[in-house]
Amino acid sequence: MCSGGTMYSGTVDWNCIIIFPSADMATSKLLNSSLRRIVFAFPTPTNCWIIEQDDGLTLVDCGTHFNHGTIFSIIKNYDKSLRRIIITHAHPDHAGSAARLALATGAVVYAHELDVPFLTGQASVADMPGTIGARLLHGSARALGMLDPPPVKHVEALKDNDKVAGLQVLHTPGHTPGSISLWSSDHKALFVGDNVRHWLTGIKLNFTWFSLKPQELQRSCERYREFPAELILLGHGAEHRTKTAVADLLD
Ligand SMILES: [Zn+2]
Ligand SMILES: [Zn+2]
């Protein structure tokens, strides 16, 4: 039984939901026996996921730079160590805790080769080519020191169709040059990063003004049709369970 919805100071029901009294006010719940969603409330509800496998844990995205403590707290409850951190794209709300988590756990950080320079500190997200709106937004965030995630020492570069931890890597650029999506056949789940957003009761492509190359994003998401997803996992907002969501989003 799920006991979610009530505020507690501490762990409530490990299998269902935890609410931490920390600054990032995270909630966490199992989507199935080997897949956990963590939601950070601030500055906007943002997701990351833990996949439990025989050889250890894989984290998909890792929140902002101040979310690492909560991720540690959750990982501690597993009897397995964190082996990998896969970053869907180099924005600071998805890659912010990668450096500290990798340093503390020895986990290997993975990202698409085109986003690697933004994670290792060799380039700024603000220098990515793209729409005027997105560049203005990125430029302002950089001026406030809120744009680039803390640099990760080493990032393993991924390419389209690579496999990591049983997940198929899809290079789906547009939101950033190296945005990836991940297909988990075990969970019939597509991790779509920020390529997709919630819209009324369904989902849609993300706002074009917020993506560096909107037409590229549209083409990227056409690939989702290849996968019989029943679970769409977005960077922000609740998981979406459906068998027709991908077609709805593209038509
Ligand atoms: Zn995001
Ligand atoms: Zn993003």
mmCIF file of C-alpha atoms and ligand atoms in Angstrom:
data_model
loop_
_atom_site.group_PDB
_atom_site.id
_atom_site.type_symbol
_atom_site.label_atom_id
_atom_site.label_comp_id
_atom_site.label_asym_id
_atom_site.label_seq_id
_atom_site.Cartn_x
_atom_site.Cartn_y
_atom_site.Cartn_z
ATOM 1 C CA MET A 1 0.000 0.000 0.000
ATOM 2 C CA CYS A 2 1.181 3.448 -0.815
ATOM 3 C CA SER A 3 1.253 5.981 1.976
ATOM 4 C CA GLY A 4 2.177 8.934 -0.210
ATOM 5 C CA GLY A 5 0.698 12.357 0.023
ATOM 6 C CA THR A 6 1.391 13.105 3.675
ATOM 7 C CA MET A 7 4.409 15.087 4.818
ATOM 8 C CA TYR A 8 6.710 13.255 7.233
ATOM 9 C CA SER A 9 10.189 13.981 8.525
ATOM 10 C CA GLY A 10 11.949 10.885 7.353
ATOM 11 C CA THR A 11 11.312 7.662 5.550
ATOM 12 C CA VAL A 12 7.687 6.627 5.245
ATOM 13 C CA ASP A 13 7.283 3.544 3.115
ATOM 14 C CA TRP A 14 10.428 2.477 1.331
ATOM 15 C CA ASN A 15 8.591 0.700 -1.432
ATOM 16 C CA CYS A 16 6.373 3.570 -2.238
ATOM 17 C CA ILE A 17 7.312 7.061 -1.242
ATOM 18 C CA ILE A 18 9.827 8.926 0.845
ATOM 19 C CA ILE A 19 9.696 12.589 1.681
ATOM 20 C CA PHE A 20 12.910 14.106 2.949
ATOM 21 C CA PRO A 21 12.932 17.167 5.141
ATOM 22 C CA SER A 22 15.945 18.529 3.269
ATOM 23 C CA ALA A 23 16.149 21.685 1.199
ATOM 24 C CA ASP A 24 15.433 19.870 -2.039
ATOM 25 C CA MET A 25 12.228 18.253 -0.683
ATOM 26 C CA ALA A 26 12.540 15.136 -2.750
ATOM 27 C CA THR A 27 9.966 12.401 -3.128
ATOM 28 C CA SER A 28 10.722 8.921 -4.343
ATOM 29 C CA LYS A 29 8.684 5.913 -5.383
ATOM 30 C CA LEU A 30 9.106 2.576 -7.079
ATOM 31 C CA LEU A 31 7.537 2.430 -10.534
ATOM 32 C CA ASN A 32 8.177 -1.298 -10.521
ATOM 33 C CA SER A 33 10.473 -3.654 -8.618
ATOM 34 C CA SER A 34 13.661 -2.418 -10.300
ATOM 35 C CA LEU A 35 12.878 1.145 -11.325
ATOM 36 C CA ARG A 36 12.627 4.063 -8.907
ATOM 37 C CA ARG A 37 11.657 7.642 -9.675
ATOM 38 C CA ILE A 38 13.082 10.464 -7.554
ATOM 39 C CA VAL A 39 11.518 13.908 -7.859
ATOM 40 C CA PHE A 40 13.262 17.060 -6.669
ATOM 41 C CA ALA A 41 10.821 19.862 -5.939
ATOM 42 C CA PHE A 42 13.065 22.878 -6.418
ATOM 43 C CA PRO A 43 13.524 24.986 -8.547
ATOM 44 C CA THR A 44 11.018 23.086 -10.684
ATOM 45 C CA PRO A 45 9.904 19.448 -10.215
ATOM 46 C CA THR A 46 12.689 17.458 -11.836
ATOM 47 C CA ASN A 47 13.133 13.693 -12.120
ATOM 48 C CA CYS A 48 15.933 11.214 -11.944
ATOM 49 C CA TRP A 49 15.683 7.436 -11.842
ATOM 50 C CA ILE A 50 17.471 4.515 -10.223
ATOM 51 C CA ILE A 51 17.553 1.218 -12.087
ATOM 52 C CA GLU A 52 18.524 -1.784 -9.978
ATOM 53 C CA GLN A 53 20.404 -4.515 -11.825
ATOM 54 C CA ASP A 54 22.375 -7.618 -10.837
ATOM 55 C CA ASP A 55 25.724 -5.813 -10.959
ATOM 56 C CA GLY A 56 24.631 -2.621 -9.201
ATOM 57 C CA LEU A 57 22.670 0.574 -9.633
ATOM 58 C CA THR A 58 22.360 2.857 -12.636
ATOM 59 C CA LEU A 59 21.217 6.442 -12.156
ATOM 60 C CA VAL A 60 19.586 8.205 -15.096
ATOM 61 C CA ASP A 61 20.101 11.957 -14.568
ATOM 62 C CA CYS A 62 21.018 13.362 -11.168
ATOM 63 C CA GLY A 63 19.276 16.646 -10.471
ATOM 64 C CA THR A 64 20.944 19.945 -9.636
ATOM 65 C CA HIS A 65 24.267 20.401 -7.852
ATOM 66 C CA PHE A 66 22.558 20.469 -4.428
ATOM 67 C CA ASN A 67 20.631 17.196 -4.882
ATOM 68 C CA HIS A 68 23.533 14.795 -4.323
ATOM 69 C CA GLY A 69 22.812 14.408 -0.580
ATOM 70 C CA THR A 70 19.315 13.144 -1.185
ATOM 71 C CA ILE A 71 20.487 10.769 -3.894
ATOM 72 C CA PHE A 72 23.081 9.387 -1.437
ATOM 73 C CA SER A 73 20.386 8.899 1.192
ATOM 74 C CA ILE A 74 18.281 6.869 -1.188
ATOM 75 C CA ILE A 75 21.159 4.811 -2.591
ATOM 76 C CA LYS A 76 22.213 3.878 0.959
ATOM 77 C CA ASN A 77 19.019 1.869 1.301
ATOM 78 C CA TYR A 78 20.080 -0.500 -1.446
ATOM 79 C CA ASP A 79 22.551 -3.306 -0.812
ATOM 80 C CA LYS A 80 24.227 -2.473 -4.126
ATOM 81 C CA SER A 81 26.578 0.290 -5.135
ATOM 82 C CA LEU A 82 26.119 2.979 -7.743
ATOM 83 C CA ARG A 83 27.921 1.842 -10.887
ATOM 84 C CA ARG A 84 26.818 4.311 -13.561
ATOM 85 C CA ILE A 85 25.303 7.752 -14.024
ATOM 86 C CA ILE A 86 23.787 8.326 -17.460
ATOM 87 C CA ILE A 87 23.033 11.948 -18.319
ATOM 88 C CA THR A 88 20.253 12.633 -20.838
ATOM 89 C CA HIS A 89 21.641 16.107 -21.558
ATOM 90 C CA ALA A 90 24.046 18.632 -20.102
ATOM 91 C CA HIS A 91 21.591 21.034 -18.474
ATOM 92 C CA PRO A 92 22.298 21.748 -14.798
ATOM 93 C CA ASP A 93 18.991 20.335 -13.547
ATOM 94 C CA HIS A 94 19.911 16.920 -15.012
ATOM 95 C CA ALA A 95 23.679 16.782 -14.578
ATOM 96 C CA GLY A 96 24.287 18.984 -11.533
ATOM 97 C CA SER A 97 25.198 16.262 -9.024
ATOM 98 C CA ALA A 98 27.211 14.060 -11.401
ATOM 99 C CA ALA A 99 30.632 15.367 -10.346
ATOM 100 C CA ARG A 100 30.116 14.844 -6.605
ATOM 101 C CA LEU A 101 28.368 11.508 -6.989
ATOM 102 C CA ALA A 102 31.079 10.171 -9.292
ATOM 103 C CA LEU A 103 33.810 11.341 -6.954
ATOM 104 C CA ALA A 104 32.197 9.797 -3.905
ATOM 105 C CA THR A 105 31.067 6.480 -5.394
ATOM 106 C CA GLY A 106 33.439 5.817 -8.292
ATOM 107 C CA ALA A 107 30.434 5.544 -10.610
ATOM 108 C CA VAL A 108 31.176 6.089 -14.299
ATOM 109 C CA VAL A 109 29.411 9.068 -15.885
ATOM 110 C CA TYR A 110 28.069 8.594 -19.415
ATOM 111 C CA ALA A 111 26.731 11.173 -21.870
ATOM 112 C CA HIS A 112 26.512 11.624 -25.599
ATOM 113 C CA GLU A 113 29.814 12.723 -27.106
ATOM 114 C CA LEU A 114 28.375 16.077 -28.252
ATOM 115 C CA ASP A 115 27.362 17.046 -24.699
ATOM 116 C CA VAL A 116 30.567 15.791 -23.044
ATOM 117 C CA PRO A 117 32.449 19.159 -23.331
ATOM 118 C CA PHE A 118 29.633 20.892 -21.421
ATOM 119 C CA LEU A 119 29.922 18.342 -18.608
ATOM 120 C CA THR A 120 33.691 18.407 -18.309
ATOM 121 C CA GLY A 121 33.865 22.202 -18.183
ATOM 122 C CA GLN A 122 35.525 22.608 -21.591
ATOM 123 C CA ALA A 123 32.550 24.566 -22.955
ATOM 124 C CA SER A 124 29.491 26.423 -21.689
ATOM 125 C CA VAL A 125 25.933 25.505 -22.527
ATOM 126 C CA ALA A 126 25.503 29.222 -23.297
ATOM 127 C CA ASP A 127 27.825 28.835 -26.280
ATOM 128 C CA MET A 128 25.707 26.172 -27.968
ATOM 129 C CA PRO A 129 24.264 27.297 -31.304
ATOM 130 C CA GLY A 130 20.491 27.558 -31.445
ATOM 131 C CA THR A 131 17.398 29.730 -31.348
ATOM 132 C CA ILE A 132 17.641 33.308 -30.089
ATOM 133 C CA GLY A 133 15.174 32.592 -27.266
ATOM 134 C CA ALA A 134 17.108 29.615 -25.965
ATOM 135 C CA ARG A 135 20.412 31.445 -26.214
ATOM 136 C CA LEU A 136 19.085 34.464 -24.348
ATOM 137 C CA LEU A 137 17.797 32.168 -21.615
ATOM 138 C CA HIS A 138 21.098 30.322 -21.410
ATOM 139 C CA GLY A 139 23.109 33.556 -21.468
ATOM 140 C CA SER A 140 21.095 34.985 -18.570
ATOM 141 C CA ALA A 141 21.455 31.778 -16.568
ATOM 142 C CA ARG A 142 25.222 31.808 -17.142
ATOM 143 C CA ALA A 143 25.442 35.431 -15.967
ATOM 144 C CA LEU A 144 23.739 34.337 -12.739
ATOM 145 C CA GLY A 145 26.110 31.378 -12.359
ATOM 146 C CA MET A 146 23.231 28.921 -12.692
ATOM 147 C CA LEU A 147 23.896 27.366 -16.075
ATOM 148 C CA ASP A 148 26.802 24.995 -16.321
ATOM 149 C CA PRO A 149 26.881 21.928 -14.058
ATOM 150 C CA PRO A 150 29.963 21.447 -11.834
ATOM 151 C CA PRO A 151 32.589 19.834 -14.095
ATOM 152 C CA VAL A 152 32.925 16.063 -14.103
ATOM 153 C CA LYS A 153 36.493 14.742 -14.275
ATOM 154 C CA HIS A 154 35.837 12.031 -16.810
ATOM 155 C CA VAL A 155 32.774 11.298 -18.932
ATOM 156 C CA GLU A 156 32.440 8.207 -21.116
ATOM 157 C CA ALA A 157 31.238 9.354 -24.526
ATOM 158 C CA LEU A 158 28.183 7.636 -25.979
ATOM 159 C CA LYS A 159 27.086 7.310 -29.586
ATOM 160 C CA ASP A 160 23.743 6.485 -31.154
ATOM 161 C CA ASN A 161 22.706 2.855 -30.613
ATOM 162 C CA ASP A 162 25.298 2.176 -27.909
ATOM 163 C CA LYS A 163 24.114 -0.021 -25.060
ATOM 164 C CA VAL A 164 24.756 0.822 -21.409
ATOM 165 C CA ALA A 165 23.354 -1.218 -18.554
ATOM 166 C CA GLY A 166 20.879 -2.871 -20.913
ATOM 167 C CA LEU A 167 19.609 0.494 -22.135
ATOM 168 C CA GLN A 168 19.710 1.401 -25.815
ATOM 169 C CA VAL A 169 21.062 4.896 -26.441
ATOM 170 C CA LEU A 170 19.181 6.991 -28.999
ATOM 171 C CA HIS A 171 20.838 10.206 -30.100
ATOM 172 C CA THR A 172 17.867 12.585 -30.162
ATOM 173 C CA PRO A 173 19.336 16.108 -30.551
ATOM 174 C CA GLY A 174 17.441 19.393 -30.665
ATOM 175 C CA HIS A 175 17.027 20.347 -27.024
ATOM 176 C CA THR A 176 20.838 20.175 -26.784
ATOM 177 C CA PRO A 177 23.278 18.825 -29.413
ATOM 178 C CA GLY A 178 23.947 15.687 -27.410
ATOM 179 C CA SER A 179 20.498 14.991 -25.964
ATOM 180 C CA ILE A 180 19.863 11.292 -25.693
ATOM 181 C CA SER A 181 16.844 9.148 -25.034
ATOM 182 C CA LEU A 182 17.120 5.661 -23.537
ATOM 183 C CA TRP A 183 15.057 2.616 -24.364
ATOM 184 C CA SER A 184 14.630 -0.046 -21.705
ATOM 185 C CA SER A 185 13.081 -3.147 -23.226
ATOM 186 C CA ASP A 186 12.929 -4.704 -19.729
ATOM 187 C CA HIS A 187 10.609 -1.957 -18.515
ATOM 188 C CA LYS A 188 9.084 -1.093 -21.915
ATOM 189 C CA ALA A 189 10.142 2.408 -20.954
ATOM 190 C CA LEU A 190 11.483 5.393 -22.892
ATOM 191 C CA PHE A 191 13.510 7.976 -21.008
ATOM 192 C CA VAL A 192 12.996 11.108 -23.094
ATOM 193 C CA GLY A 193 14.830 13.781 -21.088
ATOM 194 C CA ASP A 194 13.539 17.268 -21.891
ATOM 195 C CA ASN A 195 12.476 16.405 -25.443
ATOM 196 C CA VAL A 196 8.899 15.971 -24.289
ATOM 197 C CA ARG A 197 6.653 17.893 -21.889
ATOM 198 C CA HIS A 198 3.238 17.378 -20.340
ATOM 199 C CA TRP A 199 0.271 18.924 -22.088
ATOM 200 C CA LEU A 200 -3.233 18.737 -20.559
ATOM 201 C CA THR A 201 -3.812 15.001 -20.082
ATOM 202 C CA GLY A 202 -1.161 13.948 -22.599
ATOM 203 C CA ILE A 203 2.359 14.794 -23.671
ATOM 204 C CA LYS A 204 3.861 16.943 -26.433
ATOM 205 C CA LEU A 205 7.216 17.877 -27.877
ATOM 206 C CA ASN A 206 8.946 20.390 -25.630
ATOM 207 C CA PHE A 207 8.489 24.109 -26.254
ATOM 208 C CA THR A 208 10.353 25.018 -29.407
ATOM 209 C CA TRP A 209 11.643 28.279 -27.927
ATOM 210 C CA PHE A 210 13.318 26.294 -25.195
ATOM 211 C CA SER A 211 15.130 23.982 -27.584
ATOM 212 C CA LEU A 212 18.229 24.939 -29.478
ATOM 213 C CA LYS A 213 17.097 23.377 -32.755
ATOM 214 C CA PRO A 214 13.327 22.794 -32.829
ATOM 215 C CA GLN A 215 13.234 21.057 -36.238
ATOM 216 C CA GLU A 216 15.963 18.705 -35.166
ATOM 217 C CA LEU A 217 13.943 17.938 -32.029
ATOM 218 C CA GLN A 218 10.900 17.057 -34.138
ATOM 219 C CA ARG A 219 12.979 14.690 -36.296
ATOM 220 C CA SER A 220 14.557 13.141 -33.223
ATOM 221 C CA CYS A 221 11.225 12.315 -31.666
ATOM 222 C CA GLU A 222 10.082 10.529 -34.831
ATOM 223 C CA ARG A 223 12.376 7.748 -33.675
ATOM 224 C CA TYR A 224 10.175 7.101 -30.673
ATOM 225 C CA ARG A 225 7.691 5.394 -32.982
ATOM 226 C CA GLU A 226 10.141 2.474 -33.305
ATOM 227 C CA PHE A 227 9.695 1.493 -29.669
ATOM 228 C CA PRO A 228 6.647 -0.148 -28.087
ATOM 229 C CA ALA A 229 6.830 2.053 -25.003
ATOM 230 C CA GLU A 230 4.254 1.722 -22.269
ATOM 231 C CA LEU A 231 6.022 4.066 -19.891
ATOM 232 C CA ILE A 232 7.291 7.492 -20.973
ATOM 233 C CA LEU A 233 9.703 8.994 -18.452
ATOM 234 C CA LEU A 234 10.071 12.757 -18.802
ATOM 235 C CA GLY A 235 12.711 14.988 -17.286
ATOM 236 C CA HIS A 236 9.966 16.974 -15.568
ATOM 237 C CA GLY A 237 6.560 15.787 -14.419
ATOM 238 C CA ALA A 238 4.906 12.466 -13.753
ATOM 239 C CA GLU A 239 5.578 9.307 -15.690
ATOM 240 C CA HIS A 240 3.138 8.750 -18.524
ATOM 241 C CA ARG A 241 1.645 5.253 -18.882
ATOM 242 C CA THR A 242 0.117 4.497 -22.255
ATOM 243 C CA LYS A 243 0.471 2.444 -25.405
ATOM 244 C CA THR A 244 -0.316 5.275 -27.789
ATOM 245 C CA ALA A 245 1.445 8.248 -26.226
ATOM 246 C CA VAL A 246 4.297 8.432 -28.690
ATOM 247 C CA ALA A 247 1.995 8.551 -31.712
ATOM 248 C CA ASP A 248 -0.201 11.145 -29.965
ATOM 249 C CA LEU A 249 2.748 13.312 -29.325
ATOM 250 C CA LEU A 250 3.918 13.291 -32.915
ATOM 251 C CA ASP A 251 0.612 13.509 -34.790
HETATM 252 ZN ZN ZN B 1 15.232 19.987 -17.515
HETATM 253 ZN ZN ZN B 2 16.956 20.615 -20.523
#
